[in-house]
PDB file of C-alpha atoms in Angstrom:
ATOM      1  CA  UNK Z   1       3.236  33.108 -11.663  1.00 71.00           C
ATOM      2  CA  UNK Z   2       3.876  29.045 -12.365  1.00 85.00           C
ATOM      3  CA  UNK Z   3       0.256  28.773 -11.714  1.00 88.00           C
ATOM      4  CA  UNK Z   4      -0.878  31.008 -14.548  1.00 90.00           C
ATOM      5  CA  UNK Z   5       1.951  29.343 -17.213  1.00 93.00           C
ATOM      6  CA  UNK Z   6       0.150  25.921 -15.812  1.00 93.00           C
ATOM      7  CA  UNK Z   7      -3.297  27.259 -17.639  1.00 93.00           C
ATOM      8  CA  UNK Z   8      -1.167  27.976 -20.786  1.00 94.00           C
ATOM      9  CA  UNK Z   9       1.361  24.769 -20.778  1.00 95.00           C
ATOM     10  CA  UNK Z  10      -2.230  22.765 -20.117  1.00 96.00           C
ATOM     11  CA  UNK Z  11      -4.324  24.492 -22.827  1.00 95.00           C
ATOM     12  CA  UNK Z  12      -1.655  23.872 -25.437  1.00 96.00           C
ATOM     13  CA  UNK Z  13      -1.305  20.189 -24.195  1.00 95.00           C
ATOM     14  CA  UNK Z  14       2.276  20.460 -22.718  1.00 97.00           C
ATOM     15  CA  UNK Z  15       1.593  17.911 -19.929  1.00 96.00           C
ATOM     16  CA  UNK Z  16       5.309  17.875 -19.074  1.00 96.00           C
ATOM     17  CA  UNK Z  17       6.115  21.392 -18.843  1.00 95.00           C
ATOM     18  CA  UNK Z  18       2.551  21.367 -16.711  1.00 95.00           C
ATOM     19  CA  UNK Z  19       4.152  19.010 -13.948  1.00 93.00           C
ATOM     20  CA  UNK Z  20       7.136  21.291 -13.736  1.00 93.00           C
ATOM     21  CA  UNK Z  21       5.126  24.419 -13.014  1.00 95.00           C
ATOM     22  CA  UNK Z  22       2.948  23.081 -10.418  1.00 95.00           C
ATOM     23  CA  UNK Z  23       5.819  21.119  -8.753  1.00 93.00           C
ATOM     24  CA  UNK Z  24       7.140  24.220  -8.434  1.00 91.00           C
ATOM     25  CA  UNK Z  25       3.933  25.191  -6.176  1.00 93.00           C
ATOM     26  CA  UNK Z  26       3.391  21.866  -4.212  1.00 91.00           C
ATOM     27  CA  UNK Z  27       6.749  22.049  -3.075  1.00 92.00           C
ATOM     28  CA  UNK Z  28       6.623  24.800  -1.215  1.00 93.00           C
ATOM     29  CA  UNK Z  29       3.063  24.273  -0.028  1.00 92.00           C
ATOM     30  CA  UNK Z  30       3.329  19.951   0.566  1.00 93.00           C
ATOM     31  CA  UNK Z  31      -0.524  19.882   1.771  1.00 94.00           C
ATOM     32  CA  UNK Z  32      -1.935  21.560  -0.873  1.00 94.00           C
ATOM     33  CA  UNK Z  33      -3.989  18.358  -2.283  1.00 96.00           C
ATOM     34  CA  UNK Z  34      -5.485  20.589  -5.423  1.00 96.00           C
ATOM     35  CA  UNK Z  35      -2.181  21.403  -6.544  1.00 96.00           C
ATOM     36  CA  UNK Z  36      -1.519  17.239  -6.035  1.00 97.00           C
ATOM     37  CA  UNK Z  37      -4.743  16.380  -7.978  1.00 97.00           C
ATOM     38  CA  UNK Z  38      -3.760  18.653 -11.004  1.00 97.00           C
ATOM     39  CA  UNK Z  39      -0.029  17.514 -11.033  1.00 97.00           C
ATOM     40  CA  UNK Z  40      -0.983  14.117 -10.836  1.00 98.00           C
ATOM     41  CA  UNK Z  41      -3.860  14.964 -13.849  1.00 98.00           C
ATOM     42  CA  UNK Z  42      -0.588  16.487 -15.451  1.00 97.00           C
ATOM     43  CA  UNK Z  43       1.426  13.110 -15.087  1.00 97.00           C
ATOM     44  CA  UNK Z  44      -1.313  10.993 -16.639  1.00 98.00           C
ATOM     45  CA  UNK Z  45      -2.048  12.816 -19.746  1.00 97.00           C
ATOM     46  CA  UNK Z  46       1.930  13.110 -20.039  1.00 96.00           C
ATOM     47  CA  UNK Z  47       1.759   8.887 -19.737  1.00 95.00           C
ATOM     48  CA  UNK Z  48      -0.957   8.480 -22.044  1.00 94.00           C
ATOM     49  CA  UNK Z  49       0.229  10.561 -24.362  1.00 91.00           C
ATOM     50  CA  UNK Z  50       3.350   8.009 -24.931  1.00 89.00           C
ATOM     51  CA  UNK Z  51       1.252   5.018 -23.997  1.00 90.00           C
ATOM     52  CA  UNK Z  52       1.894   4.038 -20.611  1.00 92.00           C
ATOM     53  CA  UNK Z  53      -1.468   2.684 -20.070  1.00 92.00           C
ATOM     54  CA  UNK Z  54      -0.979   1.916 -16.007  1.00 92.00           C
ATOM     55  CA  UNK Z  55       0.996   4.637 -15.217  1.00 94.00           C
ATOM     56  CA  UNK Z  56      -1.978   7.191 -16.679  1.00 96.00           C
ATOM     57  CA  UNK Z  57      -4.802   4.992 -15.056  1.00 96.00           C
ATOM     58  CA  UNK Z  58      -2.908   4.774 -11.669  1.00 97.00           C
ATOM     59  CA  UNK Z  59      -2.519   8.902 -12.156  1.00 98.00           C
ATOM     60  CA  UNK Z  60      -5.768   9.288 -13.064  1.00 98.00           C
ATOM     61  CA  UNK Z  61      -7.163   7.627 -10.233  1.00 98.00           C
ATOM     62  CA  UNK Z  62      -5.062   9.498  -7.535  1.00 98.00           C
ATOM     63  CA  UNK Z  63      -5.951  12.624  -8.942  1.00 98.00           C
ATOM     64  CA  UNK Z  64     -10.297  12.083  -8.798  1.00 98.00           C
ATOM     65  CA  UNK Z  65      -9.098  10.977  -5.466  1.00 98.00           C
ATOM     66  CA  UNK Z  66      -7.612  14.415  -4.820  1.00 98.00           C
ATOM     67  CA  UNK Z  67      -9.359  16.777  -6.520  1.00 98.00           C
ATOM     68  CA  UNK Z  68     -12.774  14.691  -5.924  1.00 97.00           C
ATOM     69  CA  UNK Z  69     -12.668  16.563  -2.031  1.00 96.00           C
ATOM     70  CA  UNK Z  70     -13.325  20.500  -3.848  1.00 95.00           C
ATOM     71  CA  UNK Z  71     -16.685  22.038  -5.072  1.00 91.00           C
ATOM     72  CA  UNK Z  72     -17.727  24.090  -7.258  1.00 91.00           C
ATOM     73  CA  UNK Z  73     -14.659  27.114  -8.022  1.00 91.00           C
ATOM     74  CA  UNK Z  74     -11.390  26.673  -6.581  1.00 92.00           C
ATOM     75  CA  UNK Z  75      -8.549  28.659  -7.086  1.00 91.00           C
ATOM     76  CA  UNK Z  76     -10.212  29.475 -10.860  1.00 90.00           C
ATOM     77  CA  UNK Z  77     -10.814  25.727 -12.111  1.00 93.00           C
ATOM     78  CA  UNK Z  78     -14.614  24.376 -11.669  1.00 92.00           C
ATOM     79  CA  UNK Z  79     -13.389  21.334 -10.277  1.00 94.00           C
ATOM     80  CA  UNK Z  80     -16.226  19.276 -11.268  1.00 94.00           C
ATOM     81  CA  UNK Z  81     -15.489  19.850 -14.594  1.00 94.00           C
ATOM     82  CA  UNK Z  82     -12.247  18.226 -13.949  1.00 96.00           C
ATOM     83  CA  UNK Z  83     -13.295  15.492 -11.958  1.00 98.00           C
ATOM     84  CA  UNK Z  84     -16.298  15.117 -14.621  1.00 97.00           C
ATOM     85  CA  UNK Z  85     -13.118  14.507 -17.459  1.00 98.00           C
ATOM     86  CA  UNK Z  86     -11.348  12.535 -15.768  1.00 98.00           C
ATOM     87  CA  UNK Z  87     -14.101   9.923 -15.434  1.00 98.00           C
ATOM     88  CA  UNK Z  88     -14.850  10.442 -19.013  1.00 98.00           C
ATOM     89  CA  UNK Z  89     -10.540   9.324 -19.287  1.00 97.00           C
ATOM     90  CA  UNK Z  90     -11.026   6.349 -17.075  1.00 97.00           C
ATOM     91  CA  UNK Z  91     -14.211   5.029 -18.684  1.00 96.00           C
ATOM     92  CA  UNK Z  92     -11.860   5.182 -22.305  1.00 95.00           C
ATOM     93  CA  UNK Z  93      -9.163   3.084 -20.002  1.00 94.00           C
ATOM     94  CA  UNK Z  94     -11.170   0.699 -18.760  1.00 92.00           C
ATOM     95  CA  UNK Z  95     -11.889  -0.275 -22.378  1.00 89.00           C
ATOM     96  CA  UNK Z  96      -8.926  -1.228 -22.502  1.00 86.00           C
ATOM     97  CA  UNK Z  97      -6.656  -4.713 -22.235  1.00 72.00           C
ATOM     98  CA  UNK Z  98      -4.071  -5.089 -19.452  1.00 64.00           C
ATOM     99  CA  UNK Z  99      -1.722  -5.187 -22.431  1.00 58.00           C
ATOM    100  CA  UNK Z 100      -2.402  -1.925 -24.079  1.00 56.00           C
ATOM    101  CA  UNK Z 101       0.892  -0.332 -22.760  1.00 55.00           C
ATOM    102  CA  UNK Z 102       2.987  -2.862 -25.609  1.00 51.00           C
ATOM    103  CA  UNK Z 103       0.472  -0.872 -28.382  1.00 56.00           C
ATOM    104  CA  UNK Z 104       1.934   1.630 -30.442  1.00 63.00           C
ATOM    105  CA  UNK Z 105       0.615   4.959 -28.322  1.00 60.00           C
ATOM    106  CA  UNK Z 106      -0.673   6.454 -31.783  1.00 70.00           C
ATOM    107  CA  UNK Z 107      -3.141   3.834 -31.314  1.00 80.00           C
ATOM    108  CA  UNK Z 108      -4.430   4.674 -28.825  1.00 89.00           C
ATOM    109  CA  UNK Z 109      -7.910   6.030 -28.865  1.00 93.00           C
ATOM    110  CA  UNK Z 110      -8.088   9.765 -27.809  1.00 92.00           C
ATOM    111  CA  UNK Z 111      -8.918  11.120 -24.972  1.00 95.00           C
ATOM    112  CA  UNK Z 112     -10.813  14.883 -25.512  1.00 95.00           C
ATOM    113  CA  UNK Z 113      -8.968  17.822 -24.729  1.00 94.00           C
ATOM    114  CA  UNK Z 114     -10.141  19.312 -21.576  1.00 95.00           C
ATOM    115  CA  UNK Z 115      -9.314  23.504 -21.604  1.00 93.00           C
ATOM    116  CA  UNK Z 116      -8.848  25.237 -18.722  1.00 90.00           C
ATOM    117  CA  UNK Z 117      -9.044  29.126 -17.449  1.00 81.00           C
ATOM    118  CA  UNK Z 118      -8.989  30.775 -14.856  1.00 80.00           C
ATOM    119  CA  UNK Z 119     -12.345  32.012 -14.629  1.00 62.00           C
ATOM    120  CA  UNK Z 120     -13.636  28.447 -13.579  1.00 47.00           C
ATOM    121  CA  UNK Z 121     -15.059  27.351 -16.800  1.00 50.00           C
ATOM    122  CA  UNK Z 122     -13.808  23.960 -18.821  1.00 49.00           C
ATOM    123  CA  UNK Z 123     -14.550  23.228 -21.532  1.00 50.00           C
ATOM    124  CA  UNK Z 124     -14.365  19.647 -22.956  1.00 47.00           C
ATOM    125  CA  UNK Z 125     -14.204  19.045 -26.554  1.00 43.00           C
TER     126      UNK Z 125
END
């Protein structure tokens, strides 16, 4: 069930309440790497979205690392979709300073929204 209020928590943009639910799953399955990538995906929109520059790039990061090892469909998400958006998310980091985490996070420029169902389509927009 936490897995299906993930795809509703992470279409509405609740990051936070996204990290719960699939912490939930991971910790009763600990080598389930998907789960990982998509809780750490969780974590770094949840850091961006206050500004903490490092903490969403180092999140980011882990989680292409993750989620980078699954084709096409898995469990519902087209994974390259994912792994597509987060690269798009990096490439907006890496235009920024080291210093961007004393900005005001309204700053910030935007990353897209990236929906998710369970059907394996995302859409980014």
């Amino acid at each position: 069930m936490s897995y299906y209020e993930f795809f509703i928590s992470f279409n509405e943009g609740d990051y936070y309440t996204c990290h719960d639910l699939l912490e939930e799953i991971w910790l009763t399955d600990r080598q389930n790497l998907f789960i990982k990538g998509l809780l750490h995906l969780s974590v770094a929109l949840y850091h961006y979205s206050y500004g903490n520059v490092k903490g969403a790039r180092a999140m980011l990061l882990s989680s292409h690392t993750y989620l980078s090892n699954y084709e096409g469909v898995y469990w519902g998400i087209a994974v390259p979709e994912v792994v597509d958006y987060i690269d798009v998310c990096l490439t907006i980091i890496s235009q920024l300073s080291a210093e961007e985490d004393c900005k005001d996070w309204d700053e910030l420029p935007e990353f897209p929204r990236l929906y998710l169902n369970i059907r394996g389509e995302g859409e980014i927009f």
